[in-house]
Amino acid sequence: MAFKDLTSRAVLLYDEWIKDADPRVEDWPLMSSPIPQTLIIGAYIYFVTSFGPKLMENRKPFDLKGIMAVYNFFMVLFSVYMCYEFLMSGWATGYSFQCDIVDYSRSPQALRMAWTCWLFYFSKFIELLDTIFFVLRKKNSQITFLHVFHHSIMPWTWWFGVKFAPGKLLSWIWSIWWIDLYFFLYKSKSLLGSSTVKPGTYPNTFLAPTLITALCGAP
């Protein structure tokens, strides 16, 4: 009985909370409820921390250079496209740097901005492939807590943003979109056979603060 009461209260609290969501995104993929993304992220965590490494334990690592090159190239183009959309849906066509309220109208520009925010949210699911590639290549030392935490928490933070405020206040993060772009270009360079970068050189010195910025909520 106590569990039933607790469940009923949780449902009531959820209904009260969700009523303030943006109705424009209700029917968009993954936006009607947090349950689908919870299942996806849960499956991701289980695969990269338990099932995947055990599956690969007695297998040879996959050679994924070709697939990863295509993936990185696609993500570079996708990052550039999202930056362009953020600019054209507001930041280069009228937004100021003041703290303005979100435009919840159904004007073409407001909907374009909301959809671009959703695209950025969806890109976080595509980036889960980073860790899956580590697993399949048996690069288990690179599957760190911070890596898994970052990839697991980003879809959640952006789900809330797109669900309640898909507009200017959320889209300011486009200004540091280059973090994603830098990482994908850097990984592409490595795949092309560049020599290992020694500690203390510019790329490694730059990667540390870049990763810290990303872990704090950047792309």
CSV table of C-alpha atoms in Angstrom, one decimal:
chain,number,residue,atom,x,y,z
A,1,MET,CA,0.0,0.0,0.0
A,2,ALA,CA,2.8,2.4,0.9
A,3,PHE,CA,4.5,1.7,-2.4
A,4,LYS,CA,1.3,2.4,-4.3
A,5,ASP,CA,0.9,5.7,-2.5
A,6,LEU,CA,4.5,6.6,-3.2
A,7,THR,CA,4.0,5.8,-6.9
A,8,SER,CA,0.8,7.8,-7.0
A,9,ARG,CA,2.5,10.8,-5.5
A,10,ALA,CA,5.4,10.5,-7.9
A,11,VAL,CA,3.0,10.5,-10.8
A,12,LEU,CA,1.2,13.5,-9.5
A,13,LEU,CA,4.5,15.4,-9.0
A,14,TYR,CA,5.6,14.4,-12.5
A,15,ASP,CA,2.4,15.6,-14.0
A,16,GLU,CA,2.6,18.9,-12.1
A,17,TRP,CA,6.2,19.4,-13.2
A,18,ILE,CA,5.8,18.4,-16.8
A,19,LYS,CA,2.8,20.8,-17.4
A,20,ASP,CA,5.3,23.6,-17.8
A,21,ALA,CA,7.1,21.8,-20.7
A,22,ASP,CA,7.1,23.4,-24.2
A,23,PRO,CA,4.1,21.9,-26.1
A,24,ARG,CA,5.9,22.4,-29.4
A,25,VAL,CA,8.3,19.6,-28.8
A,26,GLU,CA,5.8,17.1,-27.3
A,27,ASP,CA,5.6,14.9,-30.4
A,28,TRP,CA,9.3,15.2,-31.4
A,29,PRO,CA,11.4,12.0,-31.1
A,30,LEU,CA,12.4,11.1,-27.5
A,31,MET,CA,10.7,14.2,-26.1
A,32,SER,CA,7.4,12.8,-24.9
A,33,SER,CA,8.9,11.1,-21.8
A,34,PRO,CA,12.3,10.7,-20.2
A,35,ILE,CA,11.8,6.9,-20.1
A,36,PRO,CA,13.1,6.1,-23.7
A,37,GLN,CA,16.4,8.0,-23.2
A,38,THR,CA,16.7,6.5,-19.7
A,39,LEU,CA,16.6,3.0,-21.2
A,40,ILE,CA,19.1,4.0,-24.0
A,41,ILE,CA,21.6,5.4,-21.5
A,42,GLY,CA,21.1,2.5,-19.1
A,43,ALA,CA,21.8,0.0,-21.9
A,44,TYR,CA,24.9,2.1,-23.0
A,45,ILE,CA,26.3,2.1,-19.4
A,46,TYR,CA,25.7,-1.6,-19.1
A,47,PHE,CA,27.3,-2.4,-22.4
A,48,VAL,CA,30.5,-0.2,-22.1
A,49,THR,CA,31.2,-1.1,-18.5
A,50,SER,CA,30.2,-4.8,-18.3
A,51,PHE,CA,28.7,-6.7,-21.2
A,52,GLY,CA,30.9,-5.3,-23.9
A,53,PRO,CA,34.3,-5.8,-22.2
A,54,LYS,CA,33.3,-9.3,-21.3
A,55,LEU,CA,32.1,-10.0,-24.8
A,56,MET,CA,35.5,-8.9,-26.2
A,57,GLU,CA,37.6,-10.5,-23.5
A,58,ASN,CA,38.6,-13.5,-25.6
A,59,ARG,CA,38.2,-11.9,-29.0
A,60,LYS,CA,40.6,-9.9,-31.1
A,61,PRO,CA,40.0,-6.2,-31.3
A,62,PHE,CA,38.1,-4.9,-34.4
A,63,ASP,CA,39.9,-2.8,-36.9
A,64,LEU,CA,37.5,0.1,-37.2
A,65,LYS,CA,39.8,2.8,-38.8
A,66,GLY,CA,37.6,3.1,-41.9
A,67,ILE,CA,34.4,3.2,-39.9
A,68,MET,CA,35.8,5.7,-37.4
A,69,ALA,CA,37.2,7.9,-40.2
A,70,VAL,CA,33.7,8.1,-41.8
A,71,TYR,CA,32.1,8.7,-38.4
A,72,ASN,CA,34.5,11.5,-37.5
A,73,PHE,CA,34.1,13.2,-40.9
A,74,PHE,CA,30.3,13.0,-40.5
A,75,MET,CA,30.5,14.5,-37.0
A,76,VAL,CA,32.7,17.4,-38.2
A,77,LEU,CA,30.2,18.2,-40.9
A,78,PHE,CA,27.2,17.8,-38.5
A,79,SER,CA,28.9,20.1,-35.9
A,80,VAL,CA,29.5,22.8,-38.6
A,81,TYR,CA,25.9,22.4,-39.8
A,82,MET,CA,24.5,22.9,-36.2
A,83,CYS,CA,26.7,25.9,-35.7
A,84,TYR,CA,25.3,27.4,-38.9
A,85,GLU,CA,21.7,26.6,-37.8
A,86,PHE,CA,22.3,28.2,-34.4
A,87,LEU,CA,23.6,31.3,-36.1
A,88,MET,CA,20.8,31.6,-38.7
A,89,SER,CA,18.0,30.8,-36.3
A,90,GLY,CA,18.9,33.7,-34.0
A,91,TRP,CA,22.4,34.5,-33.1
A,92,ALA,CA,23.3,36.1,-36.5
A,93,THR,CA,19.8,37.4,-37.2
A,94,GLY,CA,18.8,39.4,-34.2
A,95,TYR,CA,19.7,37.9,-30.9
A,96,SER,CA,21.5,40.1,-28.4
A,97,PHE,CA,23.8,39.0,-25.6
A,98,GLN,CA,21.2,40.0,-23.0
A,99,CYS,CA,19.4,37.5,-20.9
A,100,ASP,CA,16.1,37.4,-22.8
A,101,ILE,CA,13.2,35.1,-22.3
A,102,VAL,CA,12.7,32.1,-24.6
A,103,ASP,CA,10.6,32.6,-27.7
A,104,TYR,CA,7.8,30.0,-27.3
A,105,SER,CA,6.0,31.1,-30.4
A,106,ARG,CA,5.5,29.0,-33.5
A,107,SER,CA,7.2,31.5,-35.8
A,108,PRO,CA,9.6,30.0,-38.3
A,109,GLN,CA,12.7,31.4,-36.6
A,110,ALA,CA,11.6,30.2,-33.1
A,111,LEU,CA,10.8,26.7,-34.4
A,112,ARG,CA,14.1,26.6,-36.3
A,113,MET,CA,15.9,27.4,-33.1
A,114,ALA,CA,14.0,24.8,-31.1
A,115,TRP,CA,14.7,22.1,-33.8
A,116,THR,CA,18.4,23.0,-33.8
A,117,CYS,CA,18.5,22.5,-30.0
A,118,TRP,CA,16.9,19.1,-30.5
A,119,LEU,CA,19.5,18.2,-33.2
A,120,PHE,CA,22.2,19.1,-30.7
A,121,TYR,CA,20.5,16.9,-28.1
A,122,PHE,CA,20.2,14.0,-30.6
A,123,SER,CA,23.9,14.4,-31.5
A,124,LYS,CA,24.7,13.3,-27.9
A,125,PHE,CA,23.3,9.9,-28.6
A,126,ILE,CA,25.3,9.6,-31.8
A,127,GLU,CA,28.4,10.4,-29.7
A,128,LEU,CA,27.8,7.3,-27.6
A,129,LEU,CA,29.5,5.5,-30.4
A,130,ASP,CA,32.8,6.9,-29.1
A,131,THR,CA,32.7,4.6,-26.2
A,132,ILE,CA,31.4,1.6,-28.2
A,133,PHE,CA,34.3,2.0,-30.5
A,134,PHE,CA,36.6,1.8,-27.5
A,135,VAL,CA,35.0,-1.4,-26.4
A,136,LEU,CA,35.2,-3.1,-29.8
A,137,ARG,CA,38.8,-2.0,-30.2
A,138,LYS,CA,39.6,-3.3,-26.6
A,139,LYS,CA,40.8,0.2,-25.6
A,140,ASN,CA,39.4,-0.4,-22.1
A,141,SER,CA,41.9,2.0,-20.4
A,142,GLN,CA,40.1,4.8,-22.2
A,143,ILE,CA,36.7,4.0,-20.8
A,144,THR,CA,37.2,6.1,-17.7
A,145,PHE,CA,34.6,7.2,-15.2
A,146,LEU,CA,34.7,10.8,-16.4
A,147,HIS,CA,34.3,9.6,-20.0
A,148,VAL,CA,31.2,7.5,-19.3
A,149,PHE,CA,29.8,10.1,-16.9
A,150,HIS,CA,30.1,12.8,-19.6
A,151,HIS,CA,28.4,10.8,-22.3
A,152,SER,CA,25.7,9.6,-19.9
A,153,ILE,CA,24.8,13.0,-18.5
A,154,MET,CA,24.8,15.1,-21.6
A,155,PRO,CA,21.6,13.6,-23.1
A,156,TRP,CA,19.9,14.2,-19.8
A,157,THR,CA,20.9,17.8,-19.5
A,158,TRP,CA,19.9,18.6,-23.0
A,159,TRP,CA,16.6,16.7,-22.7
A,160,PHE,CA,15.6,19.0,-19.9
A,161,GLY,CA,16.7,22.0,-21.9
A,162,VAL,CA,14.9,21.1,-25.1
A,163,LYS,CA,11.8,20.0,-23.1
A,164,PHE,CA,11.4,23.3,-21.2
A,165,ALA,CA,13.5,26.0,-22.9
A,166,PRO,CA,14.6,25.2,-26.5
A,167,GLY,CA,15.7,28.7,-27.4
A,168,LYS,CA,18.2,31.4,-26.8
A,169,LEU,CA,19.1,30.6,-23.1
A,170,LEU,CA,19.9,27.0,-24.1
A,171,SER,CA,21.5,27.7,-27.4
A,172,TRP,CA,24.3,29.9,-26.1
A,173,ILE,CA,26.4,26.7,-25.9
A,174,TRP,CA,26.8,26.9,-29.7
A,175,SER,CA,29.5,29.5,-29.0
A,176,ILE,CA,31.8,26.6,-27.8
A,177,TRP,CA,30.7,24.1,-30.4
A,178,TRP,CA,34.3,24.1,-31.5
A,179,ILE,CA,35.1,21.7,-28.6
A,180,ASP,CA,33.3,18.9,-30.5
A,181,LEU,CA,34.8,20.0,-33.8
A,182,TYR,CA,38.4,20.0,-32.3
A,183,PHE,CA,38.0,16.5,-30.8
A,184,PHE,CA,36.7,15.0,-34.0
A,185,LEU,CA,39.4,16.7,-36.1
A,186,TYR,CA,42.1,15.6,-33.6
A,187,LYS,CA,40.8,12.0,-33.7
A,188,SER,CA,40.7,12.1,-37.5
A,189,LYS,CA,44.3,13.2,-37.5
A,190,SER,CA,45.3,10.3,-35.3
A,191,LEU,CA,43.5,7.8,-37.6
A,192,LEU,CA,45.4,9.2,-40.6
A,193,GLY,CA,48.6,7.9,-38.9
A,194,SER,CA,50.0,11.0,-37.2
A,195,SER,CA,52.6,10.2,-34.6
A,196,THR,CA,51.7,10.1,-31.0
A,197,VAL,CA,51.7,13.5,-29.4
A,198,LYS,CA,54.1,13.8,-26.5
A,199,PRO,CA,53.1,15.1,-23.1
A,200,GLY,CA,53.5,18.8,-22.7
A,201,THR,CA,53.1,19.6,-26.4
A,202,TYR,CA,50.4,22.0,-27.6
A,203,PRO,CA,47.5,19.6,-28.4
A,204,ASN,CA,47.8,17.7,-25.1
A,205,THR,CA,48.1,21.0,-23.1
A,206,PHE,CA,45.0,22.3,-24.9
A,207,LEU,CA,43.0,19.0,-24.5
A,208,ALA,CA,43.0,19.1,-20.7
A,209,PRO,CA,41.1,22.5,-20.2
A,210,THR,CA,39.0,21.6,-23.2
A,211,LEU,CA,37.8,18.4,-21.6
A,212,ILE,CA,37.2,20.1,-18.3
A,213,THR,CA,35.0,22.7,-20.1
A,214,ALA,CA,33.1,19.9,-21.9
A,215,LEU,CA,32.5,18.0,-18.6
A,216,CYS,CA,31.0,21.2,-17.1
A,217,GLY,CA,28.3,21.1,-19.7
A,218,ALA,CA,29.8,22.2,-23.0
A,219,PRO,CA,29.3,20.2,-26.2
